[in-house]
Structures are given as C-alpha cells and as structure tokens.
Amino acid sequence: MTEAQLLRFADWLKSQIGLDAASIGLNTIERAVCERLAACSADAFEPYWQLLQGSAHERQQLIEAVVVPETWFFRDAAAFDAAARHACKLLADGRHSGPLRLLSLPCSSGEEPYSLAMALLDAGIAPQRFQIDAVDISQRALERARHGLYQQHSFRSGTLGFRDRFFSAEPDGHRLNEAVRRQVRFRQGNLFGPELLAGEAPGGYDIVFCRNVLIYFDRATQQRAIAVLRHWLAETGLLLVGPAEAALLLRHQFHSAGLSLSSAFHKTALTAAAPVPPPVAWRPPAAVFTAPLKPAPLPQRPPRPAPVMPAPPAPRDLLGAAQCAADQGRLAEAMALCERHNREHGPNATAFYLMGLAADADGQAQTAQSYYRKTLYLDPTHQEALMQLAALLELGGDVAGAQRLYHRAQRSRNDHGG
C-alpha cells in the first residue's frame, strides 16, 4: 500500500470518528486495513476502497479494527470517588429534581459505566435516583458490555472487594449482578455524529465521563469535542477527563472542581456554598473496595464512620499534594511542591511532568516543553508527557516534531501491550 493510499484511509477515519492518525501511527491504520482486506478477500486497494464507500457494514468493521479498547474496572479510582461525592452533593442540597443523569462516552466494553454505577450504589444512592447512559462507536464493545461477563484483564485495580460484592464467579469469568446492569443503558453513537443522544435535551447530564479520548484528536477536533461536551453538561455538572487532558480543559475556560487526583471540571465557576455532608450510608470508595461484603442483588452497607480529615502531607507525599493542588487550579503551589520534592529526593519524572502540566495550564508553553523534555529524559516511555509535548509542538507549528513524538508514543504502547 502506498503512502498516498494509506493517507486516504487516515483522512477517512478522521472524517468519520475524529481520529488523528498521528496519535496512533499510520502503521496501526495500515495493519487494520490489511486485516480487513484479508477478511474481504480483496486483492487490491481500489476494490476495497470502493467496497468501503458502498457498505455501511464494512465501514463499521474497519472502525472496529482500528478502535481497540483498553480499560478496566475502577481505572483511576479517584475519578469514581469524585463522581460519587458530586452525586451525593447534588442530591443532598435539595435543588435537584428527578434522578441524576450520567454519561460515559466512549464507554468501550462497559467497565467505566458499570464502575460508576457501583460507586454510586456504594455511596448509598438508591437505584431509582440515577441513570447512566453509555455510548460507544464499537458495536463489538457494546455487545460485550451488555453481556456482562468479564475476564481477569478487566480487574486490574489495586483492590477487588467490589468484585466480591457485585459479581458472581462463573466458569468463563465473572458475571456482573443484574442490580448494577439495570442502571446502565447502552447505545451506539459517535461523539461527532448526528445520532449522538438524539432527542436528549442540552445540558441534561449531571456527570460526564470522557476520559483519555481528547488526546487522540488534533487541536481543531479537540475544540469540536469540547464544544459537544459543554453542550451536554449541566450548569452544575461535573466533567471528568484523563490526567493528560486536564490542561486542555483549563485552556478552554473550564474550571477545576477542586477534587483531588480526579481531573474533574465544571463548565462555569460555581458559587461557593456551605459544605453539605454526604448521606449517612456514604463511604469513600477506598474503604469500600477493601471491605468485602456478602454478595446480594442490592448490597447491604454498614453505617458510615465519622469522617476523618487527612493529615498534612509528609515529605514522601509531596507529589500527591502537588497533584491535588494542580487539580484544584493552585498552579504555583503545585510547582513549588514539585520543586521541593526534587530538592529533597532528587529529580523525578512525575514531578517534572506535573510541573509541565502546571506551566501548560498557565499558558507558559516553552516552560512546559522544557519540563516535558526533562520528564522524557528520566522516563523515555512516559505516555502522557509524549502526548502533551507533541500537542505543544504541533500548536507551535513543528508538525514533524509532533509526528515523531506521536509515533514514539504509539511504539511504546505497542511494546507494552497498551
């Protein structure tokens, strides 16, 4: 296949799903096309291209071959903790009418929306008080999600108490309880497609998960995606993105929700209000996950112990404190904590990466680039630093440099099975 032919497929994928070929590498697209050529017994580029234009089924099959899900239950557990806390706050302040509405987009094979459902049930929120819409472009992934049977690779979080409460063991894996599955409605859709959430009112979602997706778009497509997310998010809603995407949200006038380690944002600055205590049954997920209970259709929860405020961070926790400060928009504080960590413990890739994010969010592009490069000097395979630096180079006009970094990130993912 010639480079011109391959670029035609790359352009087609961008027009269909917004995918920036540089973010995954042209070699990934070439492998997917060759896979479909073989499956269709096509012996040349042009016949397959004509088939692709005339067959909705084949268009979906090529997209399926390119979009390979990588997810597991409670991936980045702090994000689910943040969602549960926000849901409790909305219900406790008495101003929210009707059930809470949550959106997981893209939802892949269901681990994320089901984790959301488990987090809210564990927070003491009754099933009738919330509903989750889960959308993905992959029909294969949606079929696996609806089936509700999961293998070991879906259980990679640090603790697995939730599996004991919400799943039953079967010979072929672990089956999710019907009580959780009822909370999630799956549908096929495209972030940029007209069919996305057809008939739904704008601003209808109290919590939106759209994580680790924006990094696969170029800047123009990122702007389109953020406009879509802003459209669906309620005024008091919470948007959760991936850690590498937090600086992007700040650049687009979103406001940090101040929920540590969660990369959570509001689309408008919310007026400060008196703290609302969570419902009596609420327990932080960190405690929930480590306290197995007897499985039941609707899990029984012990009363919540009195909350204990965390102690100020010890020196070994400086990076955690820096991440908290960055999540809450306290960029100078985050920078200072990272600098202190490097002075006391030596140069650290995570510290330099956080400093890059803080500088990036503050509009200091050159400084951010310097910190990302230091991150990569210490950890050449640091995925988030590779993607953030590539985005900055592209924004600055160095397209060739950005392409090299995108390809490097893809090679690293392939080498590590990501």
Tab-separated table of C-alpha atoms in Angstrom, residues 9-417:
chain	number	residue	atom	x	y	z
A	9	PHE	CA	-7.754	5.921	4.850
A	10	ALA	CA	-6.358	8.166	7.592
A	11	ASP	CA	-8.359	11.116	6.258
A	12	TRP	CA	-11.467	8.956	6.057
A	13	LEU	CA	-11.114	7.856	9.703
A	14	LYS	CA	-10.696	11.453	10.795
A	15	SER	CA	-13.864	12.451	8.947
A	16	GLN	CA	-15.793	9.558	10.495
A	17	ILE	CA	-14.644	9.459	14.121
A	18	GLY	CA	-12.264	12.418	14.515
A	19	LEU	CA	-9.196	10.199	14.902
A	20	ASP	CA	-5.863	11.934	14.352
A	21	ALA	CA	-3.671	9.338	12.627
A	22	ALA	CA	-0.556	10.801	14.219
A	23	SER	CA	-1.829	9.837	17.668
A	24	ILE	CA	-1.806	6.109	16.900
A	25	GLY	CA	0.614	5.942	13.979
A	26	LEU	CA	-0.024	5.176	10.326
A	27	ASN	CA	1.317	1.660	10.871
A	28	THR	CA	-1.663	0.903	13.136
A	29	ILE	CA	-4.073	2.065	10.453
A	30	GLU	CA	-2.205	0.059	7.827
A	31	ARG	CA	-2.488	-3.122	9.918
A	32	ALA	CA	-6.235	-2.564	10.333
A	33	VAL	CA	-6.739	-2.009	6.600
A	34	CYS	CA	-4.697	-5.093	5.729
A	35	GLU	CA	-6.758	-7.120	8.210
A	36	ARG	CA	-9.972	-6.028	6.506
A	37	LEU	CA	-8.532	-6.590	3.017
A	38	ALA	CA	-7.839	-10.193	4.002
A	39	ALA	CA	-11.250	-10.632	5.612
A	40	CYS	CA	-12.981	-9.381	2.461
A	41	SER	CA	-10.699	-11.349	0.118
A	42	ALA	CA	-9.845	-8.086	-1.619
A	43	ASP	CA	-6.615	-8.288	-3.556
A	44	ALA	CA	-6.005	-4.561	-4.155
A	45	PHE	CA	-6.525	-1.145	-2.661
A	46	GLU	CA	-9.060	0.279	-5.124
A	47	PRO	CA	-11.601	-2.558	-4.957
A	48	TYR	CA	-11.552	-2.401	-1.172
A	49	TRP	CA	-11.859	1.386	-1.182
A	50	GLN	CA	-14.936	1.128	-3.404
A	51	LEU	CA	-16.389	-1.538	-1.094
A	52	LEU	CA	-15.795	0.752	1.896
A	53	GLN	CA	-17.676	3.616	0.257
A	54	GLY	CA	-20.699	1.464	-0.566
A	55	SER	CA	-21.032	-0.691	2.543
A	56	ALA	CA	-22.081	0.611	5.949
A	57	HIS	CA	-21.212	-2.796	7.381
A	58	GLU	CA	-17.637	-2.635	6.091
A	59	ARG	CA	-17.226	0.941	7.310
A	60	GLN	CA	-18.158	-0.250	10.796
A	61	GLN	CA	-15.796	-3.227	10.530
A	62	LEU	CA	-12.824	-1.015	9.669
A	63	ILE	CA	-13.596	1.302	12.566
A	64	GLU	CA	-13.813	-1.758	14.843
A	65	ALA	CA	-10.382	-2.890	13.637
A	66	VAL	CA	-8.843	0.484	14.469
A	67	VAL	CA	-10.572	1.159	17.801
A	68	VAL	CA	-9.056	-1.283	20.281
A	69	PRO	CA	-10.410	-0.724	23.825
A	70	GLU	CA	-8.046	-0.523	26.808
A	71	THR	CA	-9.997	-0.285	30.049
A	72	TRP	CA	-10.696	-1.990	33.352
A	73	PHE	CA	-12.935	-1.571	36.375
A	74	PHE	CA	-12.209	1.463	38.560
A	75	ARG	CA	-9.349	2.641	36.364
A	76	ASP	CA	-8.146	5.807	38.173
A	77	ALA	CA	-10.301	5.171	41.255
A	78	ALA	CA	-10.195	8.821	42.373
A	79	ALA	CA	-12.391	9.792	39.423
A	80	PHE	CA	-15.175	7.497	40.623
A	81	ASP	CA	-14.784	8.782	44.167
A	82	ALA	CA	-15.188	12.325	42.798
A	83	ALA	CA	-18.298	11.332	40.841
A	84	ALA	CA	-19.891	9.727	43.917
A	85	ARG	CA	-19.155	12.777	46.076
A	86	HIS	CA	-20.616	15.133	43.478
A	87	ALA	CA	-23.708	12.964	43.103
A	88	CYS	CA	-24.247	12.955	46.882
A	89	LYS	CA	-23.873	16.725	46.978
A	90	LEU	CA	-26.408	17.289	44.201
A	91	LEU	CA	-28.968	15.062	45.893
A	92	ALA	CA	-28.366	16.468	49.374
A	93	ASP	CA	-28.798	20.158	48.509
A	94	GLY	CA	-32.472	19.602	47.663
A	95	ARG	CA	-32.442	21.561	44.396
A	96	HIS	CA	-32.117	18.624	42.022
A	97	SER	CA	-35.423	17.327	40.692
A	98	GLY	CA	-35.676	13.865	39.227
A	99	PRO	CA	-32.963	11.209	39.018
A	100	LEU	CA	-29.348	12.111	38.380
A	101	ARG	CA	-28.201	11.566	34.815
A	102	LEU	CA	-24.687	10.394	33.987
A	103	LEU	CA	-22.956	9.896	30.643
A	104	SER	CA	-19.980	7.662	29.818
A	105	LEU	CA	-18.576	8.466	26.373
A	106	PRO	CA	-16.960	6.415	24.934
A	107	CYS	CA	-17.934	3.551	27.221
A	108	SER	CA	-15.952	0.776	25.495
A	109	SER	CA	-16.863	-2.682	26.877
A	110	GLY	CA	-18.705	-1.288	29.889
A	111	GLU	CA	-16.133	-1.274	32.674
A	112	GLU	CA	-16.345	2.506	33.152
A	113	PRO	CA	-20.142	2.993	33.308
A	114	TYR	CA	-20.541	-0.098	35.452
A	115	SER	CA	-17.848	1.224	37.804
A	116	LEU	CA	-19.841	4.454	38.026
A	117	ALA	CA	-22.966	2.509	38.935
A	118	MET	CA	-21.138	0.540	41.622
A	119	ALA	CA	-19.584	3.712	43.046
A	120	LEU	CA	-22.973	5.433	43.372
A	121	LEU	CA	-24.650	2.356	44.860
A	122	ASP	CA	-21.793	2.071	47.351
A	123	ALA	CA	-22.302	5.745	48.190
A	124	GLY	CA	-25.798	4.925	49.404
A	125	ILE	CA	-27.648	6.368	46.400
A	126	ALA	CA	-30.809	4.410	45.673
A	127	PRO	CA	-31.066	2.864	42.197
A	128	GLN	CA	-34.097	4.967	41.278
A	129	ARG	CA	-32.117	8.175	41.944
A	130	PHE	CA	-29.720	7.830	38.988
A	131	GLN	CA	-29.435	6.548	35.420
A	132	ILE	CA	-26.295	6.140	33.295
A	133	ASP	CA	-26.183	6.475	29.502
A	134	ALA	CA	-23.206	4.704	27.962
A	135	VAL	CA	-22.250	5.417	24.342
A	136	ASP	CA	-19.594	3.900	22.111
A	137	ILE	CA	-18.961	3.651	18.385
A	138	SER	CA	-17.930	-0.023	18.615
A	139	GLN	CA	-20.785	-2.487	18.323
A	140	ARG	CA	-18.476	-5.310	19.426
A	141	ALA	CA	-17.603	-3.479	22.630
A	142	LEU	CA	-21.260	-2.751	23.343
A	143	GLU	CA	-22.176	-6.417	22.881
A	144	ARG	CA	-19.539	-7.384	25.461
A	145	ALA	CA	-20.837	-4.697	27.817
A	146	ARG	CA	-24.434	-5.889	27.579
A	147	HIS	CA	-23.315	-9.485	28.094
A	148	GLY	CA	-21.809	-8.507	31.459
A	149	LEU	CA	-19.237	-11.315	31.656
A	150	TYR	CA	-15.663	-10.172	32.329
A	151	GLN	CA	-12.251	-11.816	32.345
A	152	GLN	CA	-9.237	-11.235	34.559
A	153	HIS	CA	-7.804	-8.369	32.475
A	154	SER	CA	-10.838	-6.240	33.443
A	155	PHE	CA	-9.883	-6.457	37.133
A	156	ARG	CA	-6.602	-4.563	37.368
A	157	SER	CA	-7.369	-2.067	40.134
A	158	GLY	CA	-5.424	-2.333	43.383
A	159	THR	CA	-8.249	-3.871	45.417
A	160	LEU	CA	-11.072	-6.121	44.308
A	161	GLY	CA	-13.619	-6.012	47.118
A	162	PHE	CA	-16.174	-4.663	44.629
A	163	ARG	CA	-15.887	-7.904	42.660
A	164	ASP	CA	-16.885	-9.935	45.709
A	165	ARG	CA	-19.992	-7.785	46.216
A	166	PHE	CA	-21.198	-7.146	42.679
A	167	PHE	CA	-20.080	-10.175	40.646
A	168	SER	CA	-20.658	-13.894	40.717
A	169	ALA	CA	-17.969	-16.337	39.602
A	170	GLU	CA	-18.722	-18.466	36.547
A	171	PRO	CA	-16.543	-20.967	34.656
A	172	ASP	CA	-15.845	-18.415	31.920
A	173	GLY	CA	-15.267	-15.356	34.108
A	174	HIS	CA	-17.162	-13.071	36.480
A	175	ARG	CA	-20.791	-12.115	35.805
A	176	LEU	CA	-21.966	-8.667	36.891
A	177	ASN	CA	-25.091	-8.566	39.067
A	178	GLU	CA	-28.328	-7.533	37.412
A	179	ALA	CA	-28.763	-4.814	40.065
A	180	VAL	CA	-25.801	-2.948	38.561
A	181	ARG	CA	-26.552	-3.747	34.933
A	182	ARG	CA	-30.045	-2.243	35.210
A	183	GLN	CA	-28.529	1.170	35.970
A	184	VAL	CA	-26.792	1.478	32.579
A	185	ARG	CA	-28.373	2.000	29.141
A	186	PHE	CA	-26.019	1.262	26.250
A	187	ARG	CA	-26.323	2.721	22.774
A	188	GLN	CA	-24.122	3.011	19.716
A	189	GLY	CA	-23.067	6.508	18.786
A	190	ASN	CA	-20.288	8.769	17.581
A	191	LEU	CA	-19.085	11.808	19.512
A	192	PHE	CA	-19.421	13.838	16.307
A	193	GLY	CA	-22.393	12.028	14.782
A	194	PRO	CA	-25.905	13.463	14.449
A	195	GLU	CA	-27.318	10.344	16.103
A	196	LEU	CA	-25.495	11.033	19.387
A	197	LEU	CA	-28.100	11.230	22.147
A	198	ALA	CA	-30.824	12.101	19.654
A	199	GLY	CA	-33.834	13.569	21.389
A	200	GLU	CA	-31.940	14.425	24.576
A	201	ALA	CA	-32.126	17.958	25.926
A	202	PRO	CA	-28.897	20.028	26.013
A	203	GLY	CA	-27.355	20.353	29.439
A	204	GLY	CA	-29.054	17.202	30.602
A	205	TYR	CA	-26.135	15.398	32.254
A	206	ASP	CA	-25.031	15.932	35.835
A	207	ILE	CA	-21.827	13.908	35.430
A	208	VAL	CA	-19.967	13.206	32.177
A	209	PHE	CA	-17.015	10.830	31.845
A	210	CYS	CA	-14.984	11.391	28.658
A	211	ARG	CA	-11.512	10.226	29.584
A	212	ASN	CA	-8.392	9.590	27.520
A	213	VAL	CA	-10.173	10.398	24.276
A	214	LEU	CA	-9.212	14.003	23.516
A	215	ILE	CA	-5.535	13.064	23.263
A	216	TYR	CA	-6.354	11.164	20.056
A	217	PHE	CA	-7.639	14.302	18.304
A	218	ASP	CA	-5.809	17.196	16.714
A	219	ARG	CA	-6.388	20.692	18.105
A	220	ALA	CA	-9.289	21.578	15.834
A	221	THR	CA	-11.065	18.295	16.591
A	222	GLN	CA	-10.397	18.727	20.301
A	223	GLN	CA	-12.213	22.061	20.151
A	224	ARG	CA	-15.194	20.422	18.444
A	225	ALA	CA	-15.259	17.634	21.039
A	226	ILE	CA	-15.089	20.052	23.966
A	227	ALA	CA	-17.956	22.061	22.467
A	228	VAL	CA	-20.031	18.859	22.329
A	229	LEU	CA	-19.212	18.026	25.948
A	230	ARG	CA	-20.036	21.560	27.072
A	231	HIS	CA	-23.371	21.259	25.254
A	232	TRP	CA	-24.385	18.102	27.147
A	233	LEU	CA	-23.076	19.094	30.600
A	234	ALA	CA	-25.468	20.676	33.104
A	235	GLU	CA	-24.585	24.064	34.616
A	236	THR	CA	-23.754	22.358	37.917
A	237	GLY	CA	-22.439	19.263	36.164
A	238	LEU	CA	-19.066	17.581	36.568
A	239	LEU	CA	-16.874	16.635	33.594
A	240	LEU	CA	-14.116	14.086	34.186
A	241	VAL	CA	-11.269	13.671	31.700
A	242	GLY	CA	-7.930	11.858	31.666
A	243	PRO	CA	-4.948	13.279	33.587
A	244	ALA	CA	-3.174	14.203	30.343
A	245	GLU	CA	-6.229	16.191	29.228
A	246	ALA	CA	-6.639	18.398	32.312
A	247	ALA	CA	-4.539	21.270	30.988
A	248	LEU	CA	-6.573	21.239	27.769
A	249	LEU	CA	-9.818	21.797	29.718
A	250	LEU	CA	-8.298	24.707	31.608
A	251	ARG	CA	-7.260	26.286	28.302
A	252	HIS	CA	-10.897	26.064	27.165
A	253	GLN	CA	-12.286	28.027	30.123
A	254	PHE	CA	-13.411	25.066	32.205
A	255	HIS	CA	-12.937	25.415	35.962
A	256	SER	CA	-11.288	22.861	38.224
A	257	ALA	CA	-13.757	21.230	40.610
A	258	GLY	CA	-11.074	21.035	43.295
A	259	LEU	CA	-11.486	17.272	43.734
A	260	SER	CA	-8.054	15.811	44.256
A	261	LEU	CA	-6.479	13.441	41.724
A	262	SER	CA	-9.647	13.266	39.635
A	263	SER	CA	-9.168	15.697	36.683
A	264	ALA	CA	-12.723	16.942	37.295
A	265	PHE	CA	-14.113	20.219	35.906
A	266	HIS	CA	-17.172	22.466	35.821
A	267	LYS	CA	-18.015	24.487	32.731
A	268	THR	CA	-18.698	27.557	34.855
A	269	ALA	CA	-17.248	28.703	38.157
A	270	LEU	CA	-19.708	27.550	40.799
A	271	THR	CA	-20.646	29.841	43.665
A	272	ALA	CA	-19.180	28.607	46.909
A	273	ALA	CA	-21.752	27.127	49.245
A	274	ALA	CA	-21.741	25.676	52.723
A	275	PRO	CA	-20.426	22.106	52.698
A	276	VAL	CA	-23.159	19.500	52.524
A	277	PRO	CA	-22.472	16.295	54.488
A	278	PRO	CA	-22.856	13.117	52.440
A	279	PRO	CA	-25.714	10.719	53.181
A	280	VAL	CA	-25.262	8.606	56.264
A	281	ALA	CA	-24.635	5.475	54.202
A	282	TRP	CA	-21.853	7.058	52.176
A	283	ARG	CA	-18.351	5.614	52.409
A	284	PRO	CA	-15.300	6.588	50.360
A	285	PRO	CA	-14.525	4.030	47.639
A	286	ALA	CA	-11.038	3.474	49.055
A	287	ALA	CA	-12.667	1.971	52.135
A	288	VAL	CA	-15.448	0.278	50.225
A	289	PHE	CA	-13.130	-1.610	47.911
A	290	THR	CA	-11.216	-3.226	50.754
A	291	ALA	CA	-14.190	-4.398	52.822
A	292	PRO	CA	-15.806	-7.393	51.087
A	293	LEU	CA	-19.451	-7.952	51.914
A	294	LYS	CA	-21.776	-10.849	51.152
A	295	PRO	CA	-22.952	-10.522	47.526
A	296	ALA	CA	-26.595	-9.561	47.162
A	297	PRO	CA	-28.793	-8.074	44.416
A	298	LEU	CA	-28.618	-4.753	46.245
A	299	PRO	CA	-25.570	-4.699	48.546
A	300	GLN	CA	-26.031	-4.031	52.241
A	301	ARG	CA	-23.764	-1.300	53.593
A	302	PRO	CA	-22.703	-0.676	57.177
A	303	PRO	CA	-23.180	2.812	58.629
A	304	ARG	CA	-20.558	5.303	57.576
A	305	PRO	CA	-17.952	6.123	60.250
A	306	ALA	CA	-17.356	9.718	61.177
A	307	PRO	CA	-15.166	11.428	58.553
A	308	VAL	CA	-11.539	11.957	59.416
A	309	MET	CA	-9.680	14.848	57.849
A	310	PRO	CA	-6.359	13.781	56.305
A	311	ALA	CA	-3.183	14.949	57.945
A	312	PRO	CA	-0.942	17.417	56.090
A	313	PRO	CA	1.261	15.573	53.591
A	314	ALA	CA	4.538	14.167	54.811
A	315	PRO	CA	7.588	14.771	52.607
A	316	ARG	CA	7.099	11.411	50.888
A	317	ASP	CA	3.587	12.565	49.889
A	318	LEU	CA	4.721	15.765	48.210
A	319	LEU	CA	3.843	14.540	44.728
A	320	GLY	CA	0.346	13.567	45.831
A	321	ALA	CA	-0.112	17.008	47.371
A	322	ALA	CA	1.209	18.600	44.173
A	323	GLN	CA	-1.292	16.644	42.094
A	324	CYS	CA	-4.100	17.764	44.422
A	325	ALA	CA	-3.031	21.388	44.084
A	326	ALA	CA	-2.829	21.109	40.286
A	327	ASP	CA	-6.295	19.526	40.111
A	328	GLN	CA	-7.671	22.446	42.124
A	329	GLY	CA	-6.027	25.074	39.930
A	330	ARG	CA	-3.399	26.109	42.515
A	331	LEU	CA	-0.642	26.016	39.934
A	332	ALA	CA	2.049	27.951	41.799
A	333	GLU	CA	1.600	25.719	44.835
A	334	ALA	CA	1.830	22.589	42.688
A	335	MET	CA	5.020	23.883	41.097
A	336	ALA	CA	6.556	24.686	44.481
A	337	LEU	CA	5.747	21.246	45.883
A	338	CYS	CA	7.336	19.530	42.881
A	339	GLU	CA	10.455	21.690	43.176
A	340	ARG	CA	10.672	20.811	46.869
A	341	HIS	CA	10.335	17.118	46.074
A	342	ASN	CA	13.155	17.297	43.532
A	343	ARG	CA	15.398	19.129	46.002
A	344	GLU	CA	14.780	16.651	48.799
A	345	HIS	CA	14.576	13.390	46.852
A	346	GLY	CA	16.332	14.008	43.554
A	347	PRO	CA	14.986	14.520	40.023
A	348	ASN	CA	11.730	12.681	39.429
A	349	ALA	CA	9.824	12.134	36.169
A	350	THR	CA	6.407	12.506	37.787
A	351	ALA	CA	7.431	15.768	39.414
A	352	PHE	CA	8.672	17.213	36.122
A	353	TYR	CA	5.511	16.054	34.364
A	354	LEU	CA	3.308	17.808	36.943
A	355	MET	CA	5.422	20.936	36.563
A	356	GLY	CA	4.873	20.722	32.814
A	357	LEU	CA	1.116	20.464	33.295
A	358	ALA	CA	1.110	23.437	35.657
A	359	ALA	CA	3.149	25.568	33.244
A	360	ASP	CA	0.972	24.433	30.327
A	361	ALA	CA	-2.231	25.372	32.165
A	362	ASP	CA	-0.688	28.754	32.990
A	363	GLY	CA	-0.023	29.453	29.308
A	364	GLN	CA	3.787	29.059	29.571
A	365	ALA	CA	4.258	26.832	26.549
A	366	GLN	CA	8.057	26.994	26.349
A	367	THR	CA	8.483	26.293	30.051
A	368	ALA	CA	6.033	23.409	29.780
A	369	GLN	CA	8.009	21.937	26.882
A	370	SER	CA	11.173	22.085	28.953
A	371	TYR	CA	9.582	20.162	31.818
A	372	TYR	CA	8.074	17.561	29.492
A	373	ARG	CA	11.504	17.018	27.940
A	374	LYS	CA	13.007	16.536	31.397
A	375	THR	CA	10.279	14.006	32.122
A	376	LEU	CA	11.188	12.088	28.980
A	377	TYR	CA	14.893	12.233	29.783
A	378	LEU	CA	14.150	10.375	33.027
A	379	ASP	CA	11.360	8.200	31.614
A	380	PRO	CA	11.553	7.922	27.806
A	381	THR	CA	8.272	5.960	27.629
A	382	HIS	CA	6.154	8.389	29.686
A	383	GLN	CA	2.958	8.317	27.584
A	384	GLU	CA	1.326	11.470	28.894
A	385	ALA	CA	4.482	13.555	28.533
A	386	LEU	CA	4.955	12.318	24.966
A	387	MET	CA	1.393	13.285	24.037
A	388	GLN	CA	1.453	16.657	25.799
A	389	LEU	CA	4.793	17.642	24.270
A	390	ALA	CA	3.603	16.528	20.827
A	391	ALA	CA	0.474	18.668	21.182
A	392	LEU	CA	2.545	21.717	22.135
A	393	LEU	CA	4.933	21.207	19.232
A	394	GLU	CA	2.026	20.876	16.826
A	395	LEU	CA	0.421	24.015	18.214
A	396	GLY	CA	3.734	25.826	17.710
A	397	GLY	CA	3.997	24.727	14.081
A	398	ASP	CA	6.540	21.921	14.478
A	399	VAL	CA	4.378	19.288	12.800
A	400	ALA	CA	7.300	16.966	12.008
A	401	GLY	CA	8.485	17.012	15.623
A	402	ALA	CA	4.962	16.320	16.841
A	403	GLN	CA	4.620	13.401	14.426
A	404	ARG	CA	7.840	11.848	15.734
A	405	LEU	CA	6.567	12.021	19.297
A	406	TYR	CA	3.152	10.604	18.405
A	407	HIS	CA	4.847	7.678	16.645
A	408	ARG	CA	7.164	7.207	19.626
A	409	ALA	CA	4.165	7.090	21.965
A	410	GLN	CA	2.480	4.512	19.744
A	411	ARG	CA	5.591	2.327	19.604
A	412	SER	CA	5.801	2.476	23.376
A	413	ARG	CA	2.145	1.439	23.731
A	414	ASN	CA	2.683	-1.472	21.339
A	415	ASP	CA	5.834	-2.587	23.167
A	416	HIS	CA	4.000	-2.603	26.499
A	417	GLY	CA	0.797	-4.174	25.208
